[in-house]
Coordinates of C-alpha atoms in Angstrom, one line a residue:
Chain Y
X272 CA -27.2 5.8 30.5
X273 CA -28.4 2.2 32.2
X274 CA -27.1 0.4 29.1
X275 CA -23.7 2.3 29.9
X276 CA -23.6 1.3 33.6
X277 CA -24.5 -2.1 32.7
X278 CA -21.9 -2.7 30.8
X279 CA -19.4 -1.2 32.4
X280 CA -20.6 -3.4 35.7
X281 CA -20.1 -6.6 33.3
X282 CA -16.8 -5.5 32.2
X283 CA -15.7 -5.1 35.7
X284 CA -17.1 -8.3 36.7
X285 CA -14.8 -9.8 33.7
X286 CA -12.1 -8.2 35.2
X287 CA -12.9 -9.2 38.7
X288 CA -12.6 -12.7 37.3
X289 CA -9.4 -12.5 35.3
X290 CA -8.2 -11.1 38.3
X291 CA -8.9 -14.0 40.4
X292 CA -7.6 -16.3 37.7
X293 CA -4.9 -14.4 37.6
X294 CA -4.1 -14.7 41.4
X295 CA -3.4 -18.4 41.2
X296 CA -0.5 -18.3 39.0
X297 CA 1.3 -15.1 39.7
X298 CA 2.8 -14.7 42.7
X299 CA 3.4 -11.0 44.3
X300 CA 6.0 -9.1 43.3
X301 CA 6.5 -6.5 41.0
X302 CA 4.6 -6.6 37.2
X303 CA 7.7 -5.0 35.9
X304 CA 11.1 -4.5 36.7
X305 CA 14.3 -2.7 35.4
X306 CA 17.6 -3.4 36.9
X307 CA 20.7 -0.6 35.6
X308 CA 19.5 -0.1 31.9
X309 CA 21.2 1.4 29.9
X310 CA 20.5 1.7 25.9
X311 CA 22.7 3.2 23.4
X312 CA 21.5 4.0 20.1
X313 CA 24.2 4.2 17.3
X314 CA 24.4 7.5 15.4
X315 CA 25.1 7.8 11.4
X316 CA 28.6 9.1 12.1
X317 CA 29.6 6.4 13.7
X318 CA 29.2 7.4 17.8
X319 CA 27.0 6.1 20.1
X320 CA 24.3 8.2 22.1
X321 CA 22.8 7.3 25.1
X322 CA 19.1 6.9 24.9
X323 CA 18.6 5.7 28.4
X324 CA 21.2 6.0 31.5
X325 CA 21.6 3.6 34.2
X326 CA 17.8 2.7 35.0
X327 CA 16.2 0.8 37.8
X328 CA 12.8 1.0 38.5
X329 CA 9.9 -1.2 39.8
X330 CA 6.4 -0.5 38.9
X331 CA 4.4 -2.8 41.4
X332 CA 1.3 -4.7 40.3
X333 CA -1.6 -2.5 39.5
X334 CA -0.2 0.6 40.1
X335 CA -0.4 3.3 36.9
X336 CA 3.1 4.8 36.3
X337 CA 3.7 7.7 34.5
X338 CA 6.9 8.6 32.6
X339 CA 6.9 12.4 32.5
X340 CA 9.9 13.9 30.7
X341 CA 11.0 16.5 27.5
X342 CA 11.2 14.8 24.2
X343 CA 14.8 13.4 24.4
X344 CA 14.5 12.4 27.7
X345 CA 13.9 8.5 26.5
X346 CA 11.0 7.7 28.0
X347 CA 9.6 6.4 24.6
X348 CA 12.6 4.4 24.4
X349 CA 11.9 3.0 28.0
X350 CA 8.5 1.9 27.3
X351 CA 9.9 0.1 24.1
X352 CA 12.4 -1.6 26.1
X353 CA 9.7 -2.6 28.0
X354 CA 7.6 -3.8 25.6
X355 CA 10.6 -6.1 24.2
X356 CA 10.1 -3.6 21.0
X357 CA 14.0 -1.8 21.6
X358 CA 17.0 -4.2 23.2
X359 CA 18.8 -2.5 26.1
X360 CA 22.6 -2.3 25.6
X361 CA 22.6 -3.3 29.2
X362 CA 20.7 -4.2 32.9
X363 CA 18.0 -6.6 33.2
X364 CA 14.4 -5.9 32.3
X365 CA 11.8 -8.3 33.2
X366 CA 7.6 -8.4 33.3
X367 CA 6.6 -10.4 36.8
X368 CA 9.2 -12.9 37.0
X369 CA 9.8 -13.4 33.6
X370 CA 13.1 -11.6 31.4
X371 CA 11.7 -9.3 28.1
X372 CA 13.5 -11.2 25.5
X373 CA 11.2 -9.6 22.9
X374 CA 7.9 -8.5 22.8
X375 CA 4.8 -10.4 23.7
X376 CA 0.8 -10.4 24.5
X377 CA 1.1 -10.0 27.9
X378 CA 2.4 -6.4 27.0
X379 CA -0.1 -4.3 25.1
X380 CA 1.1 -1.2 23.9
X381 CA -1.3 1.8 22.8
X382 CA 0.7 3.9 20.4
X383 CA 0.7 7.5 19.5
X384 CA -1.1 7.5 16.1
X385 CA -3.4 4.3 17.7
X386 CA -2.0 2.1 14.9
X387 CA -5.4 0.3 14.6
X388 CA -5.3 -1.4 11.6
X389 CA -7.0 0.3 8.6
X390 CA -8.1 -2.7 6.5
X391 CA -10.5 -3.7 9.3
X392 CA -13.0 -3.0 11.0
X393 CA -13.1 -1.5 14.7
X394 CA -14.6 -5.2 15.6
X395 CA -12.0 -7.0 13.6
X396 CA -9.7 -4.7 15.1
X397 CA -10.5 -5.7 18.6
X398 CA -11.0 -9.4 17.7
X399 CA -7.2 -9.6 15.6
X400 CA -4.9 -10.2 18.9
X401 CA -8.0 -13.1 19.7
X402 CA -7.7 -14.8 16.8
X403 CA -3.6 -14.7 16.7
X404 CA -3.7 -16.4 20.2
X405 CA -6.9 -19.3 18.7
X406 CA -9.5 -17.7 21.2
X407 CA -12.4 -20.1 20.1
X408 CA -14.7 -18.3 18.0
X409 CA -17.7 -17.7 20.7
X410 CA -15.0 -16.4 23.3
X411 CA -13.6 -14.0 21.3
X412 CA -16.9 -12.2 20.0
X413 CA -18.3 -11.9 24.0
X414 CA -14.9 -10.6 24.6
X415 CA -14.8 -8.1 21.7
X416 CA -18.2 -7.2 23.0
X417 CA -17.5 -6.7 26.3
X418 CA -13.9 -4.4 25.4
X419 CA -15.8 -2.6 23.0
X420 CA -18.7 -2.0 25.6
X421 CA -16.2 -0.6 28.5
X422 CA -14.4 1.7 25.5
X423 CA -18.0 2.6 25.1
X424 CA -18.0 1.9 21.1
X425 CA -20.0 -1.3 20.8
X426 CA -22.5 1.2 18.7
X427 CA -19.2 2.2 16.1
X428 CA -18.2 -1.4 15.9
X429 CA -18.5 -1.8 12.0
X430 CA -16.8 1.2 11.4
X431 CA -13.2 1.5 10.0
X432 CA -10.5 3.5 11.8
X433 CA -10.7 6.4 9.0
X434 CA -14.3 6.6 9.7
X435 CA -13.5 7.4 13.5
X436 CA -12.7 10.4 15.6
X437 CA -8.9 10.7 17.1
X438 CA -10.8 10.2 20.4
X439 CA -12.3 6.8 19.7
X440 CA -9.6 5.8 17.4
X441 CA -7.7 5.2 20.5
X442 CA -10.5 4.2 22.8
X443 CA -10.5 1.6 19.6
X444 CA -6.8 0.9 20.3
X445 CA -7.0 0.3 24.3
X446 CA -9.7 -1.9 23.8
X447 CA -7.8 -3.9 21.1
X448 CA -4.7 -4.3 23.8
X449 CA -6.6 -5.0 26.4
X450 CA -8.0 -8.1 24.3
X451 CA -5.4 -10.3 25.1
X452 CA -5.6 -9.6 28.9
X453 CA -2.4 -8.5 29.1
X454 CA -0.3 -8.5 32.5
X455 CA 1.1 -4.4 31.5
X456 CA -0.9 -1.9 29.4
X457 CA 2.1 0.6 28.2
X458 CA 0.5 3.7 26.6
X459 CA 3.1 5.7 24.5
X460 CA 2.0 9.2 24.4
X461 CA -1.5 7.8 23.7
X462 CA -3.2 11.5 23.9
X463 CA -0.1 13.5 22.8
X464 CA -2.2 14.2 19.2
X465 CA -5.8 15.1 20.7
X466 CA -7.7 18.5 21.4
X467 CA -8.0 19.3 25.1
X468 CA -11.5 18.2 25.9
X469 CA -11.3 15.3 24.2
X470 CA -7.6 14.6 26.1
X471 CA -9.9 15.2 29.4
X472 CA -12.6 13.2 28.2
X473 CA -10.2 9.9 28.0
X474 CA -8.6 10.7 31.2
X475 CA -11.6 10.2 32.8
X476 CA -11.7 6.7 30.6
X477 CA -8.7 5.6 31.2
X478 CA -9.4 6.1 35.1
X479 CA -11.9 4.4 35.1
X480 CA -10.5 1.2 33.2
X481 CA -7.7 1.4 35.4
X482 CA -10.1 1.0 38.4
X483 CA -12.6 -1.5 36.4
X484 CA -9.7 -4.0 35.1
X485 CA -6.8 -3.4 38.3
X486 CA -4.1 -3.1 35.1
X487 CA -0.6 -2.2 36.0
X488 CA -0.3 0.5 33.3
X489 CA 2.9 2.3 32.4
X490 CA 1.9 5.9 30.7
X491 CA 5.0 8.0 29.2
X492 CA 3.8 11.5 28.4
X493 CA 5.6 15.1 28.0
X494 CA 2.1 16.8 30.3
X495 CA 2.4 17.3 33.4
X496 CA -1.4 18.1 34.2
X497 CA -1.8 14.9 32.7
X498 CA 0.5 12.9 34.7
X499 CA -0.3 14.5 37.7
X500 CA -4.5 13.6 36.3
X501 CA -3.4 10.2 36.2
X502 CA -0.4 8.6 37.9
X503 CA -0.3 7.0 41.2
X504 CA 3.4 7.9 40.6
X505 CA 5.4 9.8 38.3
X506 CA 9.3 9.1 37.2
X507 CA 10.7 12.4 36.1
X508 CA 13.1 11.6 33.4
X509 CA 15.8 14.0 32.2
X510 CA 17.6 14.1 29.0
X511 CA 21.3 13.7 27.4
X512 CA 21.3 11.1 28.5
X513 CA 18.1 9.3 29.3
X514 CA 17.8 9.2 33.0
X515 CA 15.5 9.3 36.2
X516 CA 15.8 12.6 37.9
X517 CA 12.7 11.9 40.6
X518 CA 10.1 10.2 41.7
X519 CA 7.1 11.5 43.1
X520 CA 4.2 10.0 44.7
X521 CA 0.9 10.9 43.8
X522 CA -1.1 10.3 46.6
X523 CA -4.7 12.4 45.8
X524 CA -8.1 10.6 46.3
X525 CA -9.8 9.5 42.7
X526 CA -11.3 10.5 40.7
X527 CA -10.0 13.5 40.0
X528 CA -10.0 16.8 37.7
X529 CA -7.9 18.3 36.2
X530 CA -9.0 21.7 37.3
X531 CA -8.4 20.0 40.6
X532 CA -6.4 22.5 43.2
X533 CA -4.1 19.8 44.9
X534 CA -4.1 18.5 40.8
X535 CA -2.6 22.1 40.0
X536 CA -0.3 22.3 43.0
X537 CA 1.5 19.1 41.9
X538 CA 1.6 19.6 38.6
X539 CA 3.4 22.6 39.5
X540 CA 5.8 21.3 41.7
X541 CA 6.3 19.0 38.9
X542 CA 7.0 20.8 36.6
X543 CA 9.2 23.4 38.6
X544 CA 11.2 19.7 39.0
X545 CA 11.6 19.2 35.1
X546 CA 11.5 22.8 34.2
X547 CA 15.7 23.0 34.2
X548 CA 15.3 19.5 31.9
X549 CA 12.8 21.8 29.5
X550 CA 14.4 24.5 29.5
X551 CA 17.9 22.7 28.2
X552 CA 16.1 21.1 26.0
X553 CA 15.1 24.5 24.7
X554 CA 18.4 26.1 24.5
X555 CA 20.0 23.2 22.5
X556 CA 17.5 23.1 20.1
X557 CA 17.9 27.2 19.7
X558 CA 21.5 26.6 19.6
X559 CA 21.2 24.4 17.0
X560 CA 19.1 26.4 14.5
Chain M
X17 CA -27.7 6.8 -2.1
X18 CA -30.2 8.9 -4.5
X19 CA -27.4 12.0 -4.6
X20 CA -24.4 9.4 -5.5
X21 CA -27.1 8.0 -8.8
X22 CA -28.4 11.9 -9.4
X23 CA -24.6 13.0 -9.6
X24 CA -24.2 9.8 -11.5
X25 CA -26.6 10.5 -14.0
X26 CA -25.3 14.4 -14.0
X27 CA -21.7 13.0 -15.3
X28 CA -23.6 10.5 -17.9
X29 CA -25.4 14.0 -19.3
X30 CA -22.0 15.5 -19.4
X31 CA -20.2 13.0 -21.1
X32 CA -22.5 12.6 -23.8
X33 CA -22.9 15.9 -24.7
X34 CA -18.9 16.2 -24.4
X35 CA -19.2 13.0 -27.1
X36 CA -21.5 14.8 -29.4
X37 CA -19.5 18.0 -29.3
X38 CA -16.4 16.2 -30.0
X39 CA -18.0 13.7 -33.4
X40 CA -19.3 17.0 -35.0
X41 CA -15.9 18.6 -34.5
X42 CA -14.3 15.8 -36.5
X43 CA -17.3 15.3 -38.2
X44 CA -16.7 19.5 -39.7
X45 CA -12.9 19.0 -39.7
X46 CA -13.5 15.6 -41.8
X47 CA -15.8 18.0 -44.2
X48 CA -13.3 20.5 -44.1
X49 CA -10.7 18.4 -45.5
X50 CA -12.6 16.3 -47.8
X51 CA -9.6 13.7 -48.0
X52 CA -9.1 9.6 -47.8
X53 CA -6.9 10.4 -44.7
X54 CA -9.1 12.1 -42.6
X55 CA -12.1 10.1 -42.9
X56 CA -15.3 11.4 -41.2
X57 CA -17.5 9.7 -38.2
X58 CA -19.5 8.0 -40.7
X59 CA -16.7 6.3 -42.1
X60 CA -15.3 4.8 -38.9
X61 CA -18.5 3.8 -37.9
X62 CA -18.8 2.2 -40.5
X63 CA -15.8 0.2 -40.6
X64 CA -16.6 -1.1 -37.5
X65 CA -19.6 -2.5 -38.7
X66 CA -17.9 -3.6 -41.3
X67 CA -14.9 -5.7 -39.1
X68 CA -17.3 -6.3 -36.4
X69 CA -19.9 -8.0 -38.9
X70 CA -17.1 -10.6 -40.7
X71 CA -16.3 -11.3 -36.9
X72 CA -12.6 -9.6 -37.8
X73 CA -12.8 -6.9 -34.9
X74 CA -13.8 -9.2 -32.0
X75 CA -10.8 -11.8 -33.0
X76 CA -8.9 -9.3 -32.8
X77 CA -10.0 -7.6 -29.9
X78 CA -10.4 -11.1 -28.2
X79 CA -6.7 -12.7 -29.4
X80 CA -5.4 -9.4 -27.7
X81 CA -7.1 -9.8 -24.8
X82 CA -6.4 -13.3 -24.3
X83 CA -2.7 -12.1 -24.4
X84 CA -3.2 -9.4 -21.7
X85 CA -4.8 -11.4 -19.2
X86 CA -2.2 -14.0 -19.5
X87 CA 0.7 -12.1 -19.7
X88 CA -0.8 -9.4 -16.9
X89 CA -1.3 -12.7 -14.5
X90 CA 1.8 -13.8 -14.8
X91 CA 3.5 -10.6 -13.9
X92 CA 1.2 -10.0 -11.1
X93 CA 2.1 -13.3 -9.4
X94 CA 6.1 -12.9 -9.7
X95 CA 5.5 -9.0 -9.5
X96 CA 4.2 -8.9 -5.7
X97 CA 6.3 -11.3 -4.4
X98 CA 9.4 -10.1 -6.0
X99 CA 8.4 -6.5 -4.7
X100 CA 7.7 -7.9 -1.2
X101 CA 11.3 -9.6 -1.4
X102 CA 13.0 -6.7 -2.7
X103 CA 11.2 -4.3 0.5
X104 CA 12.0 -7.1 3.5
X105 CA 14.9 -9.2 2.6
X106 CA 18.5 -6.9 2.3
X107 CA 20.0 -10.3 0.5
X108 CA 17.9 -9.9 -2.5
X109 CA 17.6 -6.0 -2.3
X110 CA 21.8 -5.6 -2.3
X111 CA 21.9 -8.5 -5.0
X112 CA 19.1 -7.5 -7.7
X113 CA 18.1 -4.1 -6.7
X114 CA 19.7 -2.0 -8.7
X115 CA 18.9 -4.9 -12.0
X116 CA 15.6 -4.3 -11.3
X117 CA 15.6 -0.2 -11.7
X118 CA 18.3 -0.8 -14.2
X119 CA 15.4 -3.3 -16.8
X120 CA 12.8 -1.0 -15.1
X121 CA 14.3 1.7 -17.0
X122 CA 14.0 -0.3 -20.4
X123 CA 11.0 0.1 -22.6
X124 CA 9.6 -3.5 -22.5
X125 CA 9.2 -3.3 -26.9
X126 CA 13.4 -3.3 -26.8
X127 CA 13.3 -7.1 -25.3
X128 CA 10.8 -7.9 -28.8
X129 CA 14.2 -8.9 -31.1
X130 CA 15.6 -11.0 -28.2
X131 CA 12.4 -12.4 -27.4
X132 CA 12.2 -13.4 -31.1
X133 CA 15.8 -14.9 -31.1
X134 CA 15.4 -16.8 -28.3
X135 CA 11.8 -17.9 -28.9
X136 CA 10.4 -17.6 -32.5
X137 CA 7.9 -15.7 -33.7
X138 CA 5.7 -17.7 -31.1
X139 CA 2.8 -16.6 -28.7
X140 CA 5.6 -17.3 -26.1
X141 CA 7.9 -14.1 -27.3
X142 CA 5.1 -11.6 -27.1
X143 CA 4.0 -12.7 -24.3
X144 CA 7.5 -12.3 -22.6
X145 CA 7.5 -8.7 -23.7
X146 CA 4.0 -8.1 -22.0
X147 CA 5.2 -9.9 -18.8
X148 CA 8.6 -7.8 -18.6
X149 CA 6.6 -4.5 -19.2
X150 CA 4.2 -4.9 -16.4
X151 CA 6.1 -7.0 -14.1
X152 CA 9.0 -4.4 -13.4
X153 CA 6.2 -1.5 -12.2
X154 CA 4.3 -3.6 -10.1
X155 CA 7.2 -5.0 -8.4
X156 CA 8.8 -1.7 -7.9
X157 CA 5.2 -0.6 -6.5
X158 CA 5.2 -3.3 -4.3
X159 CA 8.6 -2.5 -3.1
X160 CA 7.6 0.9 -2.3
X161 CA 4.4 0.0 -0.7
X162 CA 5.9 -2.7 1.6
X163 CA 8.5 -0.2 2.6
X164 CA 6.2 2.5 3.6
X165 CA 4.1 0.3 5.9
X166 CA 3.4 2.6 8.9
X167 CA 6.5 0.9 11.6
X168 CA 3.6 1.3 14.5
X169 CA 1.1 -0.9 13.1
X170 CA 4.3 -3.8 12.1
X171 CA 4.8 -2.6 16.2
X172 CA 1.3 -3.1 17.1
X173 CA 1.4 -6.4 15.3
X174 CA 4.5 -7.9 17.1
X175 CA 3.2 -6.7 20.4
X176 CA 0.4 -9.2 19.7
X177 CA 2.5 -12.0 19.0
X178 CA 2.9 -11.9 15.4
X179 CA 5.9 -12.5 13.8
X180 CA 7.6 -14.0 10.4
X181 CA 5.1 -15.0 8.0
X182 CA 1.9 -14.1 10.1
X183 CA 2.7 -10.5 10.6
X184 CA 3.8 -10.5 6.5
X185 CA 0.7 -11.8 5.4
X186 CA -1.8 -10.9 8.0
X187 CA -0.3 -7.3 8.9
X188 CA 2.3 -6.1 6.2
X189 CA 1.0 -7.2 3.1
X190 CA -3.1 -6.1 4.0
X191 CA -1.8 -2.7 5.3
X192 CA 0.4 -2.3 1.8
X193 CA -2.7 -3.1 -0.4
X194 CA -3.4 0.1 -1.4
X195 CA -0.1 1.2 -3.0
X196 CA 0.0 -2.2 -4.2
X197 CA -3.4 -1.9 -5.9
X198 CA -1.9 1.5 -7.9
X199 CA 0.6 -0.4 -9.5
X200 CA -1.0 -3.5 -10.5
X201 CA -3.4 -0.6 -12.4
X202 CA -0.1 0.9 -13.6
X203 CA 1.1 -2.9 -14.4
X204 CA -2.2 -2.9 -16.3
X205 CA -1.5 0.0 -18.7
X206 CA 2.2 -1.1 -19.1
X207 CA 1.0 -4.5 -20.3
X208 CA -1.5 -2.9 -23.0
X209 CA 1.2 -0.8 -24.1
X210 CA 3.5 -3.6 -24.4
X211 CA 1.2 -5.8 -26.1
X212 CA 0.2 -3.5 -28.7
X213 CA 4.3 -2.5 -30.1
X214 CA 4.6 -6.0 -30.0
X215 CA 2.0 -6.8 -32.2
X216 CA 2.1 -3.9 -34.4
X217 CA 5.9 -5.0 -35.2
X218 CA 4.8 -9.3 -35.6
X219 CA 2.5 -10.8 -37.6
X220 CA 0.2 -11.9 -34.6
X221 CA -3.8 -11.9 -35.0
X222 CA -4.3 -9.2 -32.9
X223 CA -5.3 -5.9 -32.6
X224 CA -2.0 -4.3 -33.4
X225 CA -2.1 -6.6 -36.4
X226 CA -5.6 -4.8 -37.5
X227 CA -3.7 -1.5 -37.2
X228 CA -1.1 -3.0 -39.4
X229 CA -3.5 -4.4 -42.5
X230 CA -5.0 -1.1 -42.2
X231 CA -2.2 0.8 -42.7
X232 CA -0.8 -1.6 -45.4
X233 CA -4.1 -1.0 -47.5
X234 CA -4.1 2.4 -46.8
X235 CA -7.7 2.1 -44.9
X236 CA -7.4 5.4 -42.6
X237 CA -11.1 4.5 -41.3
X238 CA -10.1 0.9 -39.9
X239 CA -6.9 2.2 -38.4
X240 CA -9.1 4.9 -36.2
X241 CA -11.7 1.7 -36.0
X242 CA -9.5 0.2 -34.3
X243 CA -7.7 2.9 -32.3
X244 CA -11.2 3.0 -30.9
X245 CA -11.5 -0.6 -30.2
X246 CA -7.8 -0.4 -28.3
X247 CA -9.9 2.7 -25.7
X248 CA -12.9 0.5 -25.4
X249 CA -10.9 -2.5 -24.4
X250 CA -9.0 -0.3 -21.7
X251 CA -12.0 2.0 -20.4
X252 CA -14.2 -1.5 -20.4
X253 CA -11.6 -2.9 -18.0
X254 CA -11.0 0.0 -16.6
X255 CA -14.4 0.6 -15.3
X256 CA -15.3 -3.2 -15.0
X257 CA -12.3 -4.2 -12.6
X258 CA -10.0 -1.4 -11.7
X259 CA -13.2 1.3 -10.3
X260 CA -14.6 -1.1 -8.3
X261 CA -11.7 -2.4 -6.4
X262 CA -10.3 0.9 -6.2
X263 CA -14.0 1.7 -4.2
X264 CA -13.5 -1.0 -2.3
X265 CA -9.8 0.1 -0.8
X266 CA -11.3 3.8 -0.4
X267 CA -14.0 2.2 1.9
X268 CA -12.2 0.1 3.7
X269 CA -8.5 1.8 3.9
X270 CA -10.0 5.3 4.2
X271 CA -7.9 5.9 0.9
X272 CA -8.7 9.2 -1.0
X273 CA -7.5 8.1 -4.4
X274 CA -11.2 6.9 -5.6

């Protein structure tokens, strides 16, 4: 357990000074910024479809958003906006004070399915978006260390992806996009494919890498517990089209559970709040059958 | 490590028994019929000895292998790239596309008589028919390989920075090795294929020529002799090059096809 703490108190202290490095350059504001978005998506048949309607929100620096919606409801497509993967057919989008033209390193994205690449190992893996940006050679392996150390795989580091658990495959994948030391971790769905114990077991990580490295983190997810687990605030997003229905605050001390009663009570009224969203999506997709 | 060698040494035991089984099936059927064109084990054997001792058989076997390797690099090196073209560039996929499925489709022997035309009876016009047999699978391979890249980790990859030729040959192409490794082996068989029609049907030097004389002096044992030197050349290579690498992208890309 020491060699744990230790290493999680180095990480921190790595993150303490990025942070500080950090501070020179960027001044305050928000880490990311959308301004009346709107993204259609052209269907086979000609038509367009509206992914995303009309939206504007800020997600301040630091803070953990989390977009909680139905399938449909275009959060996925929000976060790729975002991340410069998906042009918007409209509005602004930038990250700090810069506009998303396309995508870039100081936008990780953790995907789905991880997406670690199979060829290489989980240390290669970790040390690829290093040696893309020339990190001299005896940076980049005390930063792979360190990443791998806060994931709490150093011990797996010469295994391949295929040789790794779900669970660790993306543990694997936030330490590789937190190599670059990006400004925005987005996490798309990160935990969508796991078994419940080990979804609560990463909850607890990714809390606590939120509070070790102070990263403004946008999460999209269809769970409610697991927004309400994580977020300091939630966007409710609706579907056909795309839009934000609410936002709530989640204002509960850290860490917390769960199994957590005020946990429960807000994931209830938060889902009572997306319920009519769910329960269209439901219909149509009965209808449709 | 000891249960891999013990279940090594387990298949060793069954394929030599499988090997004795088989020789005194033929050996009884070769009794059986007591006639010049079945000849029996013996008689095989010993015109291999026989071809292998005047230095015959390992010409051969060397002249044709000469000619695979040649003719197999070459259509590796345009075979990738083409396929890589044909999967990322619309250009070249709207403008030969459907040419390549269309020669594809050909059996590489048919280009032999054009081949011939436009080259002589040279090395060059065999070798053209090897190259066009194995080229069209591997590029097609390649093609399909390329295409079927999982879009996150291309997504991962930009994220990072990469783009244009880094994410091709650092991302796309590394994550496309294993289907690309299946058809270079298919390539591979293509080729001998290839090389073999085109041999048997031009006086060449190799082993398809063997086959030939043996037919021509009406020497059943060489012909088998030589059948089996034609499964020794393609097990050796087989089990010499294609095994291990196919090892090597089961460890690393978590493959299952071993």
């Amino acid at each position: 357990m020491n060699g744990l703490f230790g290493a999680g108190s180095r990480a921190l202290g790595d993150a303490d000074a990025h942070a500080r490095e950090g501070a020179k350059v960027v001044t305050a504001g928000p880490a990311i910024s959308l301004d009346h978005v709107s993204c259609v998506f052209q269907s086979k048949n000609g038509g367009g479809q509206l992914a995303l309607e009309d939206i504007s929100l800020t997600v301040d620096q630091g803070e953990l958003v989390c977009l909680l919606g139905p399938s449909g409801s275009g959060k996925s497509t929000l976060l790729n906006v975002v991340a410069g993967l998906v042009k918007p057919s409209s509005g602004r989008v930038r990250a700090g004070a810069e506009d998303v033209l396309g995508p870039g390193p100081d936008r990780a994205v953790v995907f789905q399915d991880a997406a670690l690449f199979p060829w290489l190992t989980l240390e290669e893996n970790v040390a690829f978006p290093l040696k893309l940006a020339a990190v001299p050679e005896d940076e980049r392996n005390a930063r792979v260390e360190s990443l791998l150390r806060l994931v709490h795989l150093w011990h797996f580091r010469d295994r391949h992806p295929h040789e790794l658990s779900g669970g660790m495959r993306q543990r694997g994948a936030i330490a590789r996009a937190l190599a670059n030391d990006p400004a925005v971790l987005l996490l798309d769905e990160p935990f969508g494919a796991l078994d419940a114990q080990t979804r609560e077991l990463l909850h607890a990580e990714v809390e606590r890498i939120h509070s070790a490295t102070r990263k403004t983190m946008l999460f999209v997810t269809h769970s409610v517990i697991e927004a309400v687990r994580l977020a300091d605030r939630i966007v409710l997003m609706g579907t056909r089209p795309g839009r934000i229905l609410d936002v709530l605050t989640v204002d509960l001390p850290r860490p917390r559970h769960s199994a957590d009663a005020e946990v429960a009570e807000l994931a209830l009224r938060a889902g009572a709040a997306i319920a009519r969203e769910v329960d269209k999506v439901a219909r149509e997709e009965e209808g449709r059958v | 490590m000891s249960e891999s060698a013990s279940s090594l040494r387990d298949r060793g035991k069954t394929a030599f028994l499988r090997s004795i089984v088989l020789i005194a099936l033929w050996w009884l059927a070769a009794r059986a019929a007591d006639s010049p064109l079945l000849p029996s084990p013996a008689d095989v054997a010993q015109s291999i000895w026989i071809s292998a001792k005047s230095g015959v058989l390992f010409r051969a076997v060397g002249t044709s292998a000469a000619r695979l390797v040649v003719g197999y690099a070459i259509a590796l090196l345009a075979g990738v790239p083409l396929g890589a073209l044909l999967a990322r560039s619309r250009v070249v996929k709207n403008a030969i596309g459907p040419l390549v499925l269309g020669l594809g489709a050909v059996p590489s022997i048919c280009w032999l008589p054009l081949a011939i035309l436009w080259f002589g009876l040279t090395e060059t016009a065999i070798q053209v028919v090897v190259v066009l047999g194995a080229l069209l699978p591997i590029a097609t391979a390649t093609e399909s390989a390329v295409s079927h890249v999982s879009p996150s980790i291309e997504r991962a990859a930009r994220t990072m920075g990469a783009s244009g030729a880094t994410l091709l040959f650092r991302v796309t192409l590394p994550a496309a090795v294993p289907g690309i490794s299946a058809g270079a082996k298919l390539g591979w068989t293509f080729a001998l294929r290839s090389l073999m029609a085109g041999e048997l049907l031009f006086v060449s030097g190799g082993l398809g020529q063997l086959l030939e004389t043996g037919r021509d002096m009406g020497d059943t044992a060489l012909v088998l002799a030589v059948v089996l030197a034609v499964v020794a050349l393609a097990r050796v290579c087989e089990l010499a090059l294609f095994s291990p690498i196919d090892r090597e992208i089961a460890r690393r890309w978590g493959t299952a096809n071993a």
